[in-house]
XYZ file of C-alpha atoms in Angstrom:
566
model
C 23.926 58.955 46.622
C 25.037 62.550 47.049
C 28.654 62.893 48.050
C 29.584 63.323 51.305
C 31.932 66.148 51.729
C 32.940 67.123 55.473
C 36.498 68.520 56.661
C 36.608 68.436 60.562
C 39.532 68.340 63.184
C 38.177 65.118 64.391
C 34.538 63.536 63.145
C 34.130 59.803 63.156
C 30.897 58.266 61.272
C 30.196 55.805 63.563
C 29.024 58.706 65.796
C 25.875 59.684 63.350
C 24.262 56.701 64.620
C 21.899 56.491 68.254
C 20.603 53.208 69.428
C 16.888 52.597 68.840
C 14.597 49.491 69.727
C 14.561 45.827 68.134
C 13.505 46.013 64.893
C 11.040 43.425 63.381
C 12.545 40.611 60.875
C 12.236 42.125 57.658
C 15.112 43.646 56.223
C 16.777 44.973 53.286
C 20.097 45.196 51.525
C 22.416 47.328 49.450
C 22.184 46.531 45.842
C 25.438 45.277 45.579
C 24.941 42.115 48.180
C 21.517 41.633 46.222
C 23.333 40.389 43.235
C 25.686 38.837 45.314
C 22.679 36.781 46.775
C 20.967 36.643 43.617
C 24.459 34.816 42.191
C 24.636 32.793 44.702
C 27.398 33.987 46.618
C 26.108 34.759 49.461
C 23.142 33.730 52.013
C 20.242 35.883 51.954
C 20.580 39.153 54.727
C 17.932 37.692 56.953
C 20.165 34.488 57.526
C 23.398 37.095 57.500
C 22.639 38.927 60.474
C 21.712 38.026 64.213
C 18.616 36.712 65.079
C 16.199 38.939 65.132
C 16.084 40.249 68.911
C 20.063 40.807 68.855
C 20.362 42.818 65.802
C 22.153 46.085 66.485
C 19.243 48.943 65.463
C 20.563 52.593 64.929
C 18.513 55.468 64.218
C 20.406 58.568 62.169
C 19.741 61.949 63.108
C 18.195 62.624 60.363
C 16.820 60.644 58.063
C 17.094 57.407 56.493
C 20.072 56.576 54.166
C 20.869 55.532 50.981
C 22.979 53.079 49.468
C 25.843 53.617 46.829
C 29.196 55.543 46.223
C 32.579 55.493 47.463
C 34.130 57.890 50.178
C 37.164 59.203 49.490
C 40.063 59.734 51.892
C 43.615 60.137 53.013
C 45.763 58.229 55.420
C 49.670 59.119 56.048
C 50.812 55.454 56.935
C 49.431 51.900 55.439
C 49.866 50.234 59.015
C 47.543 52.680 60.983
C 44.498 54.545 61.480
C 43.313 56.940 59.279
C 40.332 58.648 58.077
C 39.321 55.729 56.498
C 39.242 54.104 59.169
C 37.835 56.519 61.371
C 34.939 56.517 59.168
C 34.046 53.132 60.772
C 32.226 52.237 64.293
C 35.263 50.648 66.117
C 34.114 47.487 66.635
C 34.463 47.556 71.031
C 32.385 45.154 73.242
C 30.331 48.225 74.588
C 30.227 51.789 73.409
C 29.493 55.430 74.954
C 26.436 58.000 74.377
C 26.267 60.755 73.068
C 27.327 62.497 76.199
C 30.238 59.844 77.246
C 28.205 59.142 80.649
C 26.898 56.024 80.103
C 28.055 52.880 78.698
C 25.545 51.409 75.663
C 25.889 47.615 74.541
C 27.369 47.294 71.204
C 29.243 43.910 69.665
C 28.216 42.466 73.272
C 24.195 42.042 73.613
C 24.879 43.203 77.603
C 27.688 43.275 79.909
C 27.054 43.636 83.833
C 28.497 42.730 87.171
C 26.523 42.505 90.349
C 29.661 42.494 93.107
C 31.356 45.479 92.307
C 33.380 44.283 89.368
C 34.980 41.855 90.540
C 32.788 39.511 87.884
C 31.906 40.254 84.724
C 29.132 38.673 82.594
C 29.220 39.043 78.830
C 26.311 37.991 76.377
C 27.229 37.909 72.777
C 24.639 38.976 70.018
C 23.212 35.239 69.263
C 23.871 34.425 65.119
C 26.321 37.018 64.843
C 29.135 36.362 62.049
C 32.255 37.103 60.719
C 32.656 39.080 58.065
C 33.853 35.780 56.288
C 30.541 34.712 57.575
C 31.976 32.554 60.818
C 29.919 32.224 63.776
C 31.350 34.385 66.150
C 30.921 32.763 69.714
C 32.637 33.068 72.963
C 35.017 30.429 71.226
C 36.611 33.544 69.995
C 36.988 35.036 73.043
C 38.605 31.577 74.719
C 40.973 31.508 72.229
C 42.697 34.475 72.967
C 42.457 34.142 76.620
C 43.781 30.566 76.910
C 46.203 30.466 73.466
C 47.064 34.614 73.498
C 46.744 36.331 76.536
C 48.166 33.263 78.545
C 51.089 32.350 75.886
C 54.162 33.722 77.210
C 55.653 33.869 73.180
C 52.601 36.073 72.149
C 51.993 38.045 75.398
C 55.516 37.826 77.641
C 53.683 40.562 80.031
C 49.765 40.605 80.969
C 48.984 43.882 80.643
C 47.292 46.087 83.449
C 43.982 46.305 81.882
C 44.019 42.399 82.120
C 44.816 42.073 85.585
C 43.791 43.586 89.249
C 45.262 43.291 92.493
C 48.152 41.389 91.457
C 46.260 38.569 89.804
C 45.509 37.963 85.594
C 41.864 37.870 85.266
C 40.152 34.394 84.532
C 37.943 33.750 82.119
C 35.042 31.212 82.062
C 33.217 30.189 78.615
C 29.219 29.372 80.107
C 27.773 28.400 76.497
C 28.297 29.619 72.825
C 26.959 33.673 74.050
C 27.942 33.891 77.785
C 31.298 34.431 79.630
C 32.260 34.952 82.930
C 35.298 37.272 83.774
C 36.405 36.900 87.184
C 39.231 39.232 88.991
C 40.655 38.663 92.743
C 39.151 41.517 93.797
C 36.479 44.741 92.817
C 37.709 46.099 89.290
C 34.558 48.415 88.628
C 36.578 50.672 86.184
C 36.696 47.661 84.006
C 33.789 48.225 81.477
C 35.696 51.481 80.999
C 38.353 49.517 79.419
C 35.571 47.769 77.107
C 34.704 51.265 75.977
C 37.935 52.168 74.671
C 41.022 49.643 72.786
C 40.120 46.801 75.198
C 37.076 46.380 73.715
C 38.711 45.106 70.574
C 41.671 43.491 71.862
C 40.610 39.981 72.268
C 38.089 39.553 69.359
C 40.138 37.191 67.634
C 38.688 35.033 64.994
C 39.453 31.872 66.036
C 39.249 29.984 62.902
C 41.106 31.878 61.185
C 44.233 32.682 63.458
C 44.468 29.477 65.027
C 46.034 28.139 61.786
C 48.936 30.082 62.847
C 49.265 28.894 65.857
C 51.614 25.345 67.631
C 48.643 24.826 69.485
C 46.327 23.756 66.445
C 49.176 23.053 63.829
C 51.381 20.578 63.103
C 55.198 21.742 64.399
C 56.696 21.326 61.225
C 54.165 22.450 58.917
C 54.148 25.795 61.002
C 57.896 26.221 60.677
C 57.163 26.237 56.984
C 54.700 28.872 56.985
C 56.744 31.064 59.240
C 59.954 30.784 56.956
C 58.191 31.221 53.521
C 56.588 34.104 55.190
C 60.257 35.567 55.783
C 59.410 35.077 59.681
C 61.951 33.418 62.717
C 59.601 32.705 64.606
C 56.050 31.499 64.264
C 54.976 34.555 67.023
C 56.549 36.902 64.716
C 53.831 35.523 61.387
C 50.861 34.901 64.146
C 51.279 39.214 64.586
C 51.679 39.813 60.873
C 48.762 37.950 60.347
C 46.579 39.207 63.036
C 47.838 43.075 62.355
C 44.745 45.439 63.164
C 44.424 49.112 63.421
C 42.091 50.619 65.635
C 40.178 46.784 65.844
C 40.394 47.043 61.728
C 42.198 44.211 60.196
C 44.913 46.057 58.001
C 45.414 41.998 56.710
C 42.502 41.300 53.860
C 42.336 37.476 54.827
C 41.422 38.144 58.098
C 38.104 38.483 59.385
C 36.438 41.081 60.925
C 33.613 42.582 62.838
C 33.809 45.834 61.200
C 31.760 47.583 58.643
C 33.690 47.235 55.898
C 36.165 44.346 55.177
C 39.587 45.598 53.966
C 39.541 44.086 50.228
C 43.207 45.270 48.959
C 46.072 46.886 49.579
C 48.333 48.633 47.709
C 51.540 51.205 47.634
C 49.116 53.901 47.365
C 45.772 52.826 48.437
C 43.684 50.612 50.762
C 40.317 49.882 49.543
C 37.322 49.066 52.036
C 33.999 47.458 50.987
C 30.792 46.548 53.141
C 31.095 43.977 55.513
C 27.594 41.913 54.261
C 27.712 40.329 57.674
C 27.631 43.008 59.436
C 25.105 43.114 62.302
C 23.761 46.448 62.165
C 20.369 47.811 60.887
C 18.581 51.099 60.598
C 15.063 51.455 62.185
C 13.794 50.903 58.320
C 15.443 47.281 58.804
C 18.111 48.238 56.037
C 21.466 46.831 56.697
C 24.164 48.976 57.342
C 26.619 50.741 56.259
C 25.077 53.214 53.456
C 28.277 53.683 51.767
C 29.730 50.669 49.399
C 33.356 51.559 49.819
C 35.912 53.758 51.634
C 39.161 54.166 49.960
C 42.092 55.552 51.720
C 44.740 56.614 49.907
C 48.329 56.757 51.221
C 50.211 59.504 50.965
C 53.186 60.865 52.831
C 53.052 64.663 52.599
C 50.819 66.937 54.695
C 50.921 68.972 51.962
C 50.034 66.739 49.269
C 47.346 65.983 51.870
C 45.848 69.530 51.561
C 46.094 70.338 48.217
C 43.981 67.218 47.875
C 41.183 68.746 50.282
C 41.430 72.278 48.728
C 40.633 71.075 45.463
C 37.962 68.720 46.147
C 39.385 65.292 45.577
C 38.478 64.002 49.297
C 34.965 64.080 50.197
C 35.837 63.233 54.210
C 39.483 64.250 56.315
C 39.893 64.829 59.807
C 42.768 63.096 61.408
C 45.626 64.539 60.075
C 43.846 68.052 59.431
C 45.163 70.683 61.456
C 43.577 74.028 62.785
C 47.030 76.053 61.615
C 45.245 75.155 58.007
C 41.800 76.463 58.844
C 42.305 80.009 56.543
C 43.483 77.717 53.633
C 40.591 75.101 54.056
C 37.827 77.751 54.444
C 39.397 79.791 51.369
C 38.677 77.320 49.120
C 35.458 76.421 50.874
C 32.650 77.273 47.970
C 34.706 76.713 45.138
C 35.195 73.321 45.918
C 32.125 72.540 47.605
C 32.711 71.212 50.855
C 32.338 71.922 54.263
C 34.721 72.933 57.100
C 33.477 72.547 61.366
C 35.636 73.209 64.147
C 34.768 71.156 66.933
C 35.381 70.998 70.481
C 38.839 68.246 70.556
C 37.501 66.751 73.574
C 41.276 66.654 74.951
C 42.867 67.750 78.612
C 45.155 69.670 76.381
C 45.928 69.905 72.539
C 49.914 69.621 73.674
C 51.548 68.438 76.383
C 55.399 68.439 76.862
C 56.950 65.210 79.244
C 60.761 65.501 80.156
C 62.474 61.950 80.539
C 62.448 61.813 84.489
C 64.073 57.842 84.466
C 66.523 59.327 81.791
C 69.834 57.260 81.394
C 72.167 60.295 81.930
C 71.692 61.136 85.879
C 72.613 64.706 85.736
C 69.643 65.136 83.404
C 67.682 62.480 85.382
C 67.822 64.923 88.516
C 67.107 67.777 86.621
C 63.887 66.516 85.573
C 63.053 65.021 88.707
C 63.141 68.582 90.012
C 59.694 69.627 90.518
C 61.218 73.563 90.174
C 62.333 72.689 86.549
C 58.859 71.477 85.459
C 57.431 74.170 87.193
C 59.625 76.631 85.453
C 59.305 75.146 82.124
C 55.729 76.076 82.439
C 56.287 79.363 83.599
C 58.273 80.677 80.449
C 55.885 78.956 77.885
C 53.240 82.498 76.830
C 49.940 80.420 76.652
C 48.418 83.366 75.003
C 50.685 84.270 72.531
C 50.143 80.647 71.755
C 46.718 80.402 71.028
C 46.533 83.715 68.932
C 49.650 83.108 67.112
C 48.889 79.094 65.904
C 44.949 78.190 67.113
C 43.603 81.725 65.891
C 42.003 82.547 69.571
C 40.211 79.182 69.792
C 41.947 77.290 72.252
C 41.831 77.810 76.593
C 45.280 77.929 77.580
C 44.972 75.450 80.849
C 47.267 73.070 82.420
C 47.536 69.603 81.650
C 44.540 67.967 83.984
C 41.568 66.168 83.181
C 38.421 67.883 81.189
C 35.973 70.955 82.968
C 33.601 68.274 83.022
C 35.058 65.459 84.951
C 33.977 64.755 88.396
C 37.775 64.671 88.992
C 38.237 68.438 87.908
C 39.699 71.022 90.264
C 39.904 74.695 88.825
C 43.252 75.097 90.628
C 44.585 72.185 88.501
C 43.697 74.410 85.583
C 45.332 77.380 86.064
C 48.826 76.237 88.550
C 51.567 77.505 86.514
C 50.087 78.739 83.601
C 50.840 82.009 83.741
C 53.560 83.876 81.526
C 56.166 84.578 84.086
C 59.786 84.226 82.569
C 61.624 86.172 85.515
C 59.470 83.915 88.201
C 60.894 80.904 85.894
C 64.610 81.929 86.321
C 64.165 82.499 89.640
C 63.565 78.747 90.141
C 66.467 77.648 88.152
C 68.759 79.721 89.960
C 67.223 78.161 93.086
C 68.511 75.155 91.280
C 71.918 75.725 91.291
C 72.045 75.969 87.561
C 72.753 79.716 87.506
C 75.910 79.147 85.558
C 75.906 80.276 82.062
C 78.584 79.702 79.008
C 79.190 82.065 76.655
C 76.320 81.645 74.530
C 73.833 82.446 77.410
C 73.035 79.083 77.977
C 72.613 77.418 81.790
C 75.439 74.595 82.827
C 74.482 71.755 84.739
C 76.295 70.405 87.640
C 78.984 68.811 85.647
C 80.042 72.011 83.645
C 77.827 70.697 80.401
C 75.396 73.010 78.964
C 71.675 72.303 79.860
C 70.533 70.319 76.631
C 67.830 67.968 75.468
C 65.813 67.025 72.759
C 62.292 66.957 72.238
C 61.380 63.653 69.644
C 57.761 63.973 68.879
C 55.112 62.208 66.038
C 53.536 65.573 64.255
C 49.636 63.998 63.851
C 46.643 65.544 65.060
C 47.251 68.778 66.048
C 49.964 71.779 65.121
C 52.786 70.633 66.986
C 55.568 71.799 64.815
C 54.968 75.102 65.168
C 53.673 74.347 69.204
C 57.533 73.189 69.730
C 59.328 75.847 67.328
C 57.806 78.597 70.035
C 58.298 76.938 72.854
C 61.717 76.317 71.854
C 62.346 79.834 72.050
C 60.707 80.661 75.280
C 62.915 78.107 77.015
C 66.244 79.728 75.102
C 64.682 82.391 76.729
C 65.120 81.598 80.380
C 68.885 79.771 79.229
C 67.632 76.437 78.123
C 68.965 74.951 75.074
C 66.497 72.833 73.142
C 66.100 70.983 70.120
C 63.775 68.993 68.576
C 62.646 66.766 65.658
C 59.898 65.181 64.465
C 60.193 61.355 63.736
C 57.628 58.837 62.930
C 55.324 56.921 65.116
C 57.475 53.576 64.522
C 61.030 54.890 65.651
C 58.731 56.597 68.694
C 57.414 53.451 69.435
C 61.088 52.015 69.957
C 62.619 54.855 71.479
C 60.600 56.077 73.802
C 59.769 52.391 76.215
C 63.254 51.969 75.929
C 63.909 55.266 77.725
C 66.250 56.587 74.753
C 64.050 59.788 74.616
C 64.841 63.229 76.462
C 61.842 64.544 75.953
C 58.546 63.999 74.121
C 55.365 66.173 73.158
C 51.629 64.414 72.486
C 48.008 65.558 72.609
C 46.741 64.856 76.381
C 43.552 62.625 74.947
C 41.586 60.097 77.417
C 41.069 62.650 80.174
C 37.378 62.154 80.725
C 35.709 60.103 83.029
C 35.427 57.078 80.641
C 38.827 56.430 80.315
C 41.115 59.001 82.860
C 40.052 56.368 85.565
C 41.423 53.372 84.103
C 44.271 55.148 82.136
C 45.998 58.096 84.119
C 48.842 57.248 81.929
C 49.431 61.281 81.945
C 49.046 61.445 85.862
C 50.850 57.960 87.679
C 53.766 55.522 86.176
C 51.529 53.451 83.463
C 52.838 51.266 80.889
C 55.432 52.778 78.547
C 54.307 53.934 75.091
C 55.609 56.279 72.096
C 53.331 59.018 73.068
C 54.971 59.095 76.794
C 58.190 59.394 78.138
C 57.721 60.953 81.445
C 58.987 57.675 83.536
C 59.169 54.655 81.002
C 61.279 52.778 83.617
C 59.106 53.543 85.815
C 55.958 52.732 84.193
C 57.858 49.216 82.842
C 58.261 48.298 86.437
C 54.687 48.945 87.244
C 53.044 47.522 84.145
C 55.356 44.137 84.849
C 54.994 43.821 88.664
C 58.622 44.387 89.636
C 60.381 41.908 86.753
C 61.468 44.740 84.492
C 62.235 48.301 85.115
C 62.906 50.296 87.477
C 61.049 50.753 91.003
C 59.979 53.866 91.615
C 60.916 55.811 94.563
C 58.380 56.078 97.125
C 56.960 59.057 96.773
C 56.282 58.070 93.199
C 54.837 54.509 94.431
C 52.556 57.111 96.532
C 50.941 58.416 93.710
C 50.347 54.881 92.345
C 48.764 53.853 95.096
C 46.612 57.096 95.762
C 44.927 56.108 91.849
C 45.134 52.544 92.746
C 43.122 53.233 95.988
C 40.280 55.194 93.801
């Protein structure tokens, strides 16, 4: 097979792939699961995949595959997504076109609802398997509604997605392929869900997991396998066990609907090979994926990272590629023979900045309440000088708001505040009352402190290191003392629901119609996460119904219920 080679800011496989009709019930295989079958080791493909009506059928653009070689790529943490994993069809209940308008089946044969959403029907893919060759049935699914999602030591708080007006969901198990979800009222946003993480979230194998769990051990013997695992608490080894990223099993024991089955893992490497029960097929009948194996290796420099792409020894990165790179990746271009696209990020906005507005300290708190502050903040930051100086002309300066083409855009949501207007900016901190300066030029709060706070942010997916160093300096500008670090997606993930953070920076991703109306997390109170920290306490309170948190005030609760009304 001729290597695959392609550098892009964000390109996932899975997206080569269109949905064609049934195919008939011939197939083939890759060479590698013929001797497999030929050994004995495994059943032959026709008795591997669905039955022959529910077998997933993909056309490629352009033309037929074939089978062999390993793709080579980078990740920066062993835990998470990375281009190796990005290289694989996340394995979600239903799946979007091409275009992100409408909603295609894809690990579910069909999911509808005929009352508004208020019930769901789900068909499974009949003879669908495991990658350790397990049925996979709506047992699955029951399991981790009755013995996960309802389990207060596995899930202490139903999450949003899970419930509407006030009530958890229920779920109803009709034979081995259908389910019936049921809500207390219309929840027609919830396929959107499907489309996204929740589409993955409860495909738990349950014959594999349930060995970990009180409900289908023996008390004793489970207290055993949590302490020799170096666990307290048999919650604690259930997680370890069932740890996924992006719906991929980062765990080789357990099974998976992937592509490719996670085979080892290393200091330096995690190796991927074909799922052989996987239960998709080209319009040839060959069983997919092309590609044997995806190795990822783990590194922790960017810039080991690039030297790696420069010279050749990745044949696929796009995750952790960045656009302040692009002169060094095309330099190198035809001597090391690979290709480098720019493509459109899909985002509201490549960076968005979020000041702590349930901070701990009140002086800051009603700082960054302040709707003047924010506004200023935006004033001072030179949108322009921006884009030329870090995304070479490329980028629309905008405001944070949902894409051009959402149904929900407004082009005075765009532009409000965007433009470069320092002395307009001052003007509404003065207003303030924080036209007090100390000696080094820097605006006092109420309290006689010096205006201060720190921006902790996660530096994946796009230039924000040299995004923040600028801004920085625009705000010193107008007499705001910043400062900022970059700190890894693990301590963000601590401090930022537990409303340590000041202030935070992220990528404004998930601002199309598929999933901006079921997760305005950018635009209400929504449950707290590393990548926010705009109102954790706020968004704790909503996300729990009242029991944790903080209630917001009403003009906040407003906004709530203005999305909640949509």
């Amino acid at each position: 097979m001729k290597r695959l080679r392609i550098l892009g800011i964000l390109t996932i496989l899975a997206c080569l792939l269109l949905v064609a009709n049934a195919a008939g019930a011939s197939y083939s295989e890759a060479p590698m699961l013929q001797e497999r079958v030929a050994a004995g080791d495994l059943p032959p493909v026709e008795d591997r995949l669905p039955v022959p009506d529910d077998v997933y059928v993909v056309t490629p653009y352009d033309s037929v595959g074939q089978y062999g070689g390993t793709l080579r790529t980078v990740t920066l943490s062993a835990t998470s997504q990375g281009d190796d994993i990005l290289s694989m069809p996340f394995p979600n209940l239903v799946k979007p076109d091409d275009g992100a308008s409408v909603f295609l089946p894809h690990v579910a044969k069909s999911m509808d609802s005929t009352d508004g959403g208020q019930t769901w029907h789900i068909y499974l893919r009949q003879g669908m398997r495991w990658s350790d060759g397990e049925p996979f049935t709506t047992d699955d699914l029951m399991f981790w509604y009755e013995d996960v999602l309802l389990n207060e030591d596995l899930t202490p708080v139903v999450g949003v997605k899970w419930r509407a007006h006030g009530e958890v969901m229920k779920m109803t198990q009709v034979d081995d392929y259908h389910l019936i979800i049921e809500f207390a009222g219309p929840n027609p946003f919830f396929i959107n869900e499907m489309v996204h993480a929740g589409g993955w979230d409860f495909l738990f194998p349950k014959h594999y997991l349930s060995q970990f769990h009180p409900a289908y051990v023996d008390e004793a013997a489970l207290d055993t396998m949590t302490s020799d695992a170096g666990f307290d608490a048999w919650y604690e080894l259930f997680a370890n066990k069932n740890q996924t990223a992006w719906g991929v099993p980062i765990n080789p024991d357990r099974p998976t609907l992937s592509s490719y089955v996670l085979v080892a893992i290393t200091a330096d490497r995690r190796i991927f090979e074909r799922n052989p029960y996987f239960w998709k097929v080209d319009q040839e009948g060959n069983q997919l994926p092309y590609i044997d194996r995806i190795e990822g290796e783990i590194i922790s420099d960017r810039e080991v990272m690039n030297g790696m792409i420069i010279s050749g020894s990745v044949d696929f990165a796009g995750l952790n590629t960045s656009i302040d790179n692009y002169p060094l990746y095309r330099m190198y271009e035809q001597e090391s023979g690979y290709n480098v696209f720019l493509r459109d990020a899909g985002k509201g906005n490549e960076v968005i900045y979020m000041v702590n507005m349930t901070h701990n300290d009140p002086a800051l708190r009603e700082i960054f309440q302040d709707v003047r502050f924010r506004r200023a903040l935006s004033l001072a930051i030179d949108r322009d000088e921006l884009n030329d100086v870090i995304y070479f002309g490329q980028a629309a300066p905008r405001q944070a708001t949902v894409v051009d083409s959402s149904a929900y855009f407004r082009p005075e949501f765009a532009t409000a505040y965007t433009e470069y207007d320092p002395q307009r900016a001052e003007q509404l901190l003065d207003e303030m009352g924080l036209d007090a300066r100390d000696s080094d030029g820097f605006r006092l709060r109420a309290d006689g402190e010096r205006l201060f706070f720190e921006i902790e942010y996660v530096d994946i997916e796009t230039p924000k290191t040299p995004n923040v160093e600028l801004v920085s300096q625009y705000w010193a500008e107008i007499g705001i003392d910043v400062r900022y670090r970059a700190v890894s997606g693990e301590l963000a993930s601590q401090r930022a629901p537990a409303n340590l953070m000041d202030a935070t920076m992220w990528h404004q991703g998930g601002m199309s119609d598929v999933l901006w109306p079921v997760r305005p997390q950018f635009t209400v109170p929504w449950t707290p996460g590393w990548e926010r920290s705009k109102w954790p306490l706020w968004g704790d309170w909503v996300n729990t119904d009242g029991r944790t948190g903080e209630e917001p005030p009403e003009q906040i609760q407003e906004l709530r219920g203005l999305w909640e009304e949509m």
